[in-house]
Amino acid sequence: MRESRRFAERTKVLKSNEAKKRYFLVFEGASTEKIYFEALENARDDVEINPLIELVPIIRSYSEDGWSNPKKILDRIISNLEEEKTGQFTYESLLNRIMDYLYDEKILTTSKVQAHALWGILEDGCKNILKKCLDDNVDNLVEDCNKLTEYLNQESAVVNIVDDISDIIQASNITYDNRFDKICLIVDRDKESFLALPGNNQYAYVLRTCQEKGFGFYVSNPCFEFWLLLHFDEVFELDQDKLLENPQVTRKRRYTEHELRKLLPGYRKSNYKTEALMKRIKRAIKNEEEFCEELDELRDKVGSNVGKVIMELM
């Protein structure tokens, strides 16, 4: 995982002696939450976001693409922070950082076929050139980087990998400082992927671990679309049982998304207009108070506590 640099750019210039608190946003979803919080960043003056707070989304690296389990995501962010603290990371992290570099430099764009091929070459180089497994710790960053990039250039059409890539990779860290900053895990209460069973209570684990680490844990039950529905008073007219169960209504959509599209025409998880939502944020925070906001109860009740993190930002 890595910081989204473009999103993290400040919209205001602050005096050098003003301390800035960074909120690192770790999303379960790949698009929906990121679109919303990017709109929040762009509308920060209108929404009255504190100018001393910076929003920094954490985005997935290549091997993490498609992850949707909050426990898995939480464990990885903890692992990444430990790597930054110790300076020691695995070969999987090294390969991910090389892929991140390729994306940042626009050597890789949106082609999943090309990305899959390049990852395969790097994985093959790790196994056959370096004689290492992905979960082994990196021995010599500079030497291993040089061998992997040389092999990548040899086996593919990739060009323009700079000589000092090891320095770039070493500097591509998550700049979290637990004395000032906050990690915010923003997830859905998806009963199918986020289990809360007697022998495998992932919900309790994530809640407990976030509390122990001082991370923020923000849940929408059944999903983030419910937080979006809270921007509209029509949310009170919806069937509470259906909201909780969120059944399939059409071949492509469940109840919550189906109802949201009535209020936010054209809504899609990967692309939707946010102007109406930004104008109704205070309404959403107020409406949220009429539903469950307590983390212990959100496991089983319709509600959300996303409004609480937005209030912290103001």
C-alpha positions as semicolon CSV with decimal commas, in nm:
position;residue;x (nm);y (nm);z (nm)
1;M;0,000;0,000;0,000
2;R;0,115;0,354;-0,065
3;E;0,012;0,715;-0,039
4;S;-0,185;0,870;-0,319
5;R;0,041;1,167;-0,386
6;R;-0,193;1,371;-0,605
7;F;-0,482;1,349;-0,359
8;A;-0,250;1,446;-0,074
9;E;-0,153;1,779;-0,229
10;R;-0,254;2,072;-0,011
11;T;-0,503;2,326;-0,139
12;K;-0,374;2,598;0,092
13;V;-0,028;2,720;0,184
14;L;0,018;2,719;0,558
15;K;0,267;2,906;0,771
16;S;0,575;2,700;0,844
17;N;0,514;2,697;1,218
18;E;0,162;2,552;1,187
19;A;0,143;2,182;1,270
20;K;-0,053;1,969;1,024
21;K;-0,234;1,652;1,120
22;R;-0,261;1,393;0,848
23;Y;-0,558;1,160;0,820
24;F;-0,453;0,848;0,629
25;L;-0,764;0,703;0,465
26;V;-0,758;0,327;0,411
27;F;-1,057;0,222;0,202
28;E;-1,200;-0,124;0,159
29;G;-1,349;-0,035;-0,179
30;A;-1,140;0,051;-0,479
31;S;-1,341;0,350;-0,606
32;T;-1,660;0,453;-0,424
33;E;-1,504;0,582;-0,103
34;K;-1,207;0,739;-0,280
35;I;-1,439;0,937;-0,511
36;Y;-1,633;1,068;-0,213
37;F;-1,332;1,175;-0,007
38;E;-1,160;1,329;-0,308
39;A;-1,473;1,539;-0,357
40;L;-1,456;1,627;0,012
41;E;-1,095;1,741;-0,036
42;N;-1,191;1,952;-0,335
43;A;-1,482;2,108;-0,144
44;R;-1,290;2,152;0,180
45;D;-1,347;2,529;0,197
46;D;-1,723;2,497;0,145
47;V;-1,748;2,204;0,386
48;E;-1,524;2,391;0,632
49;I;-1,255;2,124;0,667
50;N;-0,986;2,239;0,910
51;P;-0,696;2,382;0,702
52;L;-0,451;2,217;0,944
53;I;-0,577;1,872;0,846
54;E;-0,448;1,691;0,540
55;L;-0,629;1,399;0,378
56;V;-0,400;1,125;0,249
57;P;-0,566;0,825;0,084
58;I;-0,376;0,497;0,093
59;I;-0,409;0,306;-0,232
60;R;-0,342;-0,058;-0,311
61;S;-0,027;-0,190;-0,462
62;Y;-0,044;-0,448;-0,740
63;S;-0,064;-0,769;-0,537
64;E;-0,335;-0,614;-0,315
65;D;-0,569;-0,524;-0,599
66;G;-0,919;-0,660;-0,543
67;W;-0,883;-0,715;-0,170
68;S;-1,213;-0,658;0,011
69;N;-1,165;-0,820;0,349
70;P;-1,113;-0,555;0,623
71;K;-0,902;-0,788;0,839
72;K;-0,666;-0,858;0,550
73;I;-0,641;-0,488;0,465
74;L;-0,579;-0,392;0,830
75;D;-0,307;-0,656;0,870
76;R;-0,133;-0,532;0,556
77;I;-0,133;-0,165;0,662
78;I;0,011;-0,268;1,001
79;S;0,275;-0,475;0,821
80;N;0,362;-0,183;0,591
81;L;0,396;0,056;0,886
82;E;0,626;-0,191;1,059
83;E;0,837;-0,211;0,743
84;E;0,869;0,167;0,741
85;K;0,968;0,164;1,106
86;T;1,234;-0,107;1,076
87;G;1,350;-0,041;0,719
88;Q;1,319;-0,414;0,652
89;F;1,064;-0,537;0,400
90;T;0,978;-0,848;0,205
91;Y;1,037;-0,926;-0,161
92;E;0,662;-0,898;-0,219
93;S;0,683;-0,541;-0,091
94;L;0,984;-0,477;-0,313
95;L;0,799;-0,604;-0,621
96;N;0,497;-0,394;-0,527
97;R;0,716;-0,085;-0,494
98;I;0,866;-0,147;-0,837
99;M;0,515;-0,177;-0,980
100;D;0,415;0,143;-0,798
101;Y;0,712;0,318;-0,959
102;L;0,603;0,193;-1,303
103;Y;0,255;0,335;-1,247
104;D;0,383;0,666;-1,106
105;E;0,612;0,714;-1,405
106;K;0,329;0,622;-1,647
107;I;0,535;0,330;-1,779
108;L;0,231;0,129;-1,678
109;T;-0,114;0,281;-1,730
110;T;-0,445;0,096;-1,720
111;S;-0,358;-0,224;-1,904
112;K;-0,418;-0,513;-1,666
113;V;-0,274;-0,752;-1,922
114;Q;0,056;-0,562;-1,930
115;A;0,061;-0,527;-1,551
116;H;0,002;-0,900;-1,508
117;A;0,284;-0,976;-1,751
118;L;0,531;-0,743;-1,578
119;W;0,441;-0,878;-1,234
120;G;0,499;-1,229;-1,369
121;I;0,846;-1,130;-1,493
122;L;0,935;-0,973;-1,157
123;E;0,805;-1,276;-0,969
124;D;1,003;-1,505;-1,197
125;G;1,315;-1,292;-1,144
126;C;1,269;-1,308;-0,769
127;K;1,243;-1,686;-0,780
128;N;1,500;-1,774;-1,044
129;I;1,750;-1,485;-1,038
130;L;1,749;-1,389;-0,670
131;K;1,650;-1,738;-0,549
132;K;1,405;-1,584;-0,304
133;C;1,042;-1,636;-0,204
134;L;0,804;-1,339;-0,191
135;D;0,775;-1,358;0,188
136;D;1,154;-1,357;0,242
137;N;1,311;-1,035;0,368
138;V;1,514;-0,829;0,121
139;D;1,889;-0,887;0,167
140;N;2,044;-0,605;-0,035
141;L;1,803;-0,344;-0,172
142;V;2,037;-0,182;-0,425
143;E;2,178;-0,507;-0,561
144;D;1,842;-0,683;-0,574
145;C;1,673;-0,384;-0,742
146;N;1,944;-0,369;-1,005
147;K;1,911;-0,741;-1,080
148;L;1,531;-0,729;-1,098
149;T;1,513;-0,418;-1,319
150;E;1,786;-0,554;-1,546
151;Y;1,587;-0,876;-1,581
152;L;1,267;-0,677;-1,639
153;N;1,427;-0,472;-1,917
154;Q;1,570;-0,789;-2,068
155;E;1,241;-0,981;-2,068
156;S;1,001;-0,698;-2,160
157;A;0,970;-0,380;-2,363
158;V;0,975;-0,162;-2,052
159;V;1,218;0,128;-2,078
160;N;1,325;0,433;-1,879
161;I;1,374;0,259;-1,545
162;V;1,622;0,493;-1,381
163;D;1,949;0,381;-1,230
164;D;1,861;0,509;-0,883
165;I;1,530;0,322;-0,860
166;S;1,644;0,168;-0,530
167;D;1,662;0,518;-0,378
168;I;1,316;0,602;-0,511
169;I;1,172;0,275;-0,378
170;Q;1,332;0,325;-0,039
171;A;1,178;0,673;-0,020
172;S;0,829;0,560;-0,129
173;N;0,708;0,519;0,224
174;I;0,391;0,595;0,419
175;T;0,474;0,912;0,610
176;Y;0,256;0,828;0,910
177;D;0,363;0,963;1,250
178;N;0,166;0,803;1,532
179;R;0,232;1,106;1,755
180;F;0,024;1,338;1,538
181;D;-0,151;1,152;1,257
182;K;-0,442;0,911;1,234
183;I;-0,504;0,596;1,032
184;C;-0,870;0,568;0,933
185;L;-1,002;0,230;0,817
186;I;-1,328;0,288;0,623
187;V;-1,515;-0,032;0,543
188;D;-1,849;-0,196;0,465
189;R;-2,019;-0,437;0,703
190;D;-2,039;-0,705;0,437
191;K;-2,150;-1,022;0,615
192;E;-2,029;-1,236;0,326
193;S;-1,666;-1,120;0,338
194;F;-1,633;-0,959;0,684
195;L;-1,712;-1,252;0,912
196;A;-1,825;-1,241;1,274
197;L;-1,850;-1,611;1,355
198;P;-1,770;-1,775;1,692
199;G;-1,454;-1,936;1,557
200;N;-1,361;-1,659;1,316
201;N;-1,475;-1,321;1,447
202;Q;-1,297;-1,087;1,210
203;Y;-1,518;-0,794;1,311
204;A;-1,415;-0,822;1,677
205;Y;-1,049;-0,860;1,574
206;V;-1,053;-0,546;1,357
207;L;-1,236;-0,344;1,622
208;R;-0,999;-0,453;1,898
209;T;-0,685;-0,403;1,688
210;C;-0,789;-0,055;1,574
211;Q;-0,854;0,041;1,937
212;E;-0,515;-0,096;2,044
213;K;-0,332;0,083;1,761
214;G;-0,522;0,411;1,799
215;F;-0,665;0,376;1,446
216;G;-1,008;0,506;1,351
217;F;-1,255;0,233;1,249
218;Y;-1,547;0,355;1,038
219;V;-1,820;0,114;0,931
220;S;-2,132;0,145;0,719
221;N;-2,388;-0,135;0,754
222;P;-2,467;-0,274;0,506
223;C;-2,229;-0,075;0,281
224;F;-2,086;0,269;0,199
225;E;-2,390;0,343;-0,018
226;F;-2,591;0,366;0,303
227;W;-2,371;0,660;0,412
228;L;-2,446;0,820;0,075
229;L;-2,819;0,759;0,127
230;L;-2,797;0,947;0,457
231;H;-2,745;1,267;0,257
232;F;-3,114;1,247;0,166
233;D;-3,411;1,254;0,406
234;E;-3,577;0,988;0,191
235;V;-3,353;0,737;0,371
236;F;-3,614;0,730;0,651
237;E;-3,876;0,599;0,409
238;L;-3,674;0,290;0,315
239;D;-3,743;-0,061;0,441
240;Q;-3,515;-0,116;0,742
241;D;-3,510;-0,494;0,707
242;K;-3,418;-0,469;0,341
243;L;-3,146;-0,216;0,420
244;L;-2,992;-0,456;0,670
245;E;-3,014;-0,761;0,447
246;N;-2,938;-0,563;0,129
247;P;-3,082;-0,828;-0,104
248;Q;-3,017;-0,853;-0,476
249;V;-3,281;-0,643;-0,655
250;T;-3,153;-0,671;-1,011
251;R;-2,884;-0,883;-1,167
252;K;-2,626;-0,608;-1,105
253;R;-2,753;-0,420;-0,800
254;R;-2,853;-0,473;-0,441
255;Y;-3,126;-0,285;-0,255
256;T;-2,910;-0,004;-0,116
257;E;-2,751;0,083;-0,449
258;H;-3,086;0,046;-0,626
259;E;-3,246;0,303;-0,391
260;L;-2,947;0,536;-0,408
261;R;-2,972;0,555;-0,786
262;K;-3,324;0,698;-0,748
263;L;-3,182;0,990;-0,549
264;L;-2,848;1,017;-0,725
265;P;-2,925;0,944;-1,093
266;G;-2,651;0,772;-1,287
267;Y;-2,475;0,647;-0,974
268;R;-2,215;0,377;-1,032
269;K;-1,960;0,255;-0,780
270;S;-1,673;0,366;-1,002
271;N;-1,821;0,693;-1,125
272;Y;-2,079;0,927;-0,977
273;K;-2,150;1,297;-0,934
274;T;-2,071;1,434;-0,590
275;E;-2,194;1,795;-0,600
276;A;-2,533;1,718;-0,442
277;L;-2,366;1,508;-0,173
278;M;-2,118;1,779;-0,076
279;K;-2,403;2,026;-0,029
280;R;-2,579;1,783;0,207
281;I;-2,294;1,670;0,433
282;K;-2,432;1,834;0,746
283;R;-2,769;1,676;0,671
284;A;-2,599;1,335;0,640
285;I;-2,425;1,379;0,976
286;K;-2,755;1,472;1,140
287;N;-2,942;1,185;0,973
288;E;-2,674;0,940;1,081
289;E;-2,759;1,013;1,445
290;E;-3,103;0,859;1,390
291;F;-2,942;0,524;1,307
292;C;-2,682;0,312;1,484
293;E;-2,339;0,477;1,523
294;E;-2,182;0,255;1,792
295;L;-1,915;0,019;1,664
296;D;-2,014;-0,267;1,894
297;E;-2,369;-0,253;1,754
298;L;-2,289;-0,169;1,391
299;R;-2,193;-0,530;1,341
300;D;-2,562;-0,622;1,342
301;K;-2,760;-0,300;1,294
302;V;-2,825;-0,061;1,006
303;G;-2,614;0,250;1,046
304;S;-2,283;0,422;0,996
305;N;-2,023;0,620;1,186
306;V;-1,855;0,780;0,882
307;G;-2,010;1,110;0,987
308;K;-1,795;1,102;1,299
309;V;-1,467;1,114;1,106
310;I;-1,600;1,400;0,892
311;M;-1,688;1,592;1,207
312;E;-1,329;1,539;1,326
313;L;-1,207;1,701;1,006
314;M;-1,409;2,019;1,058
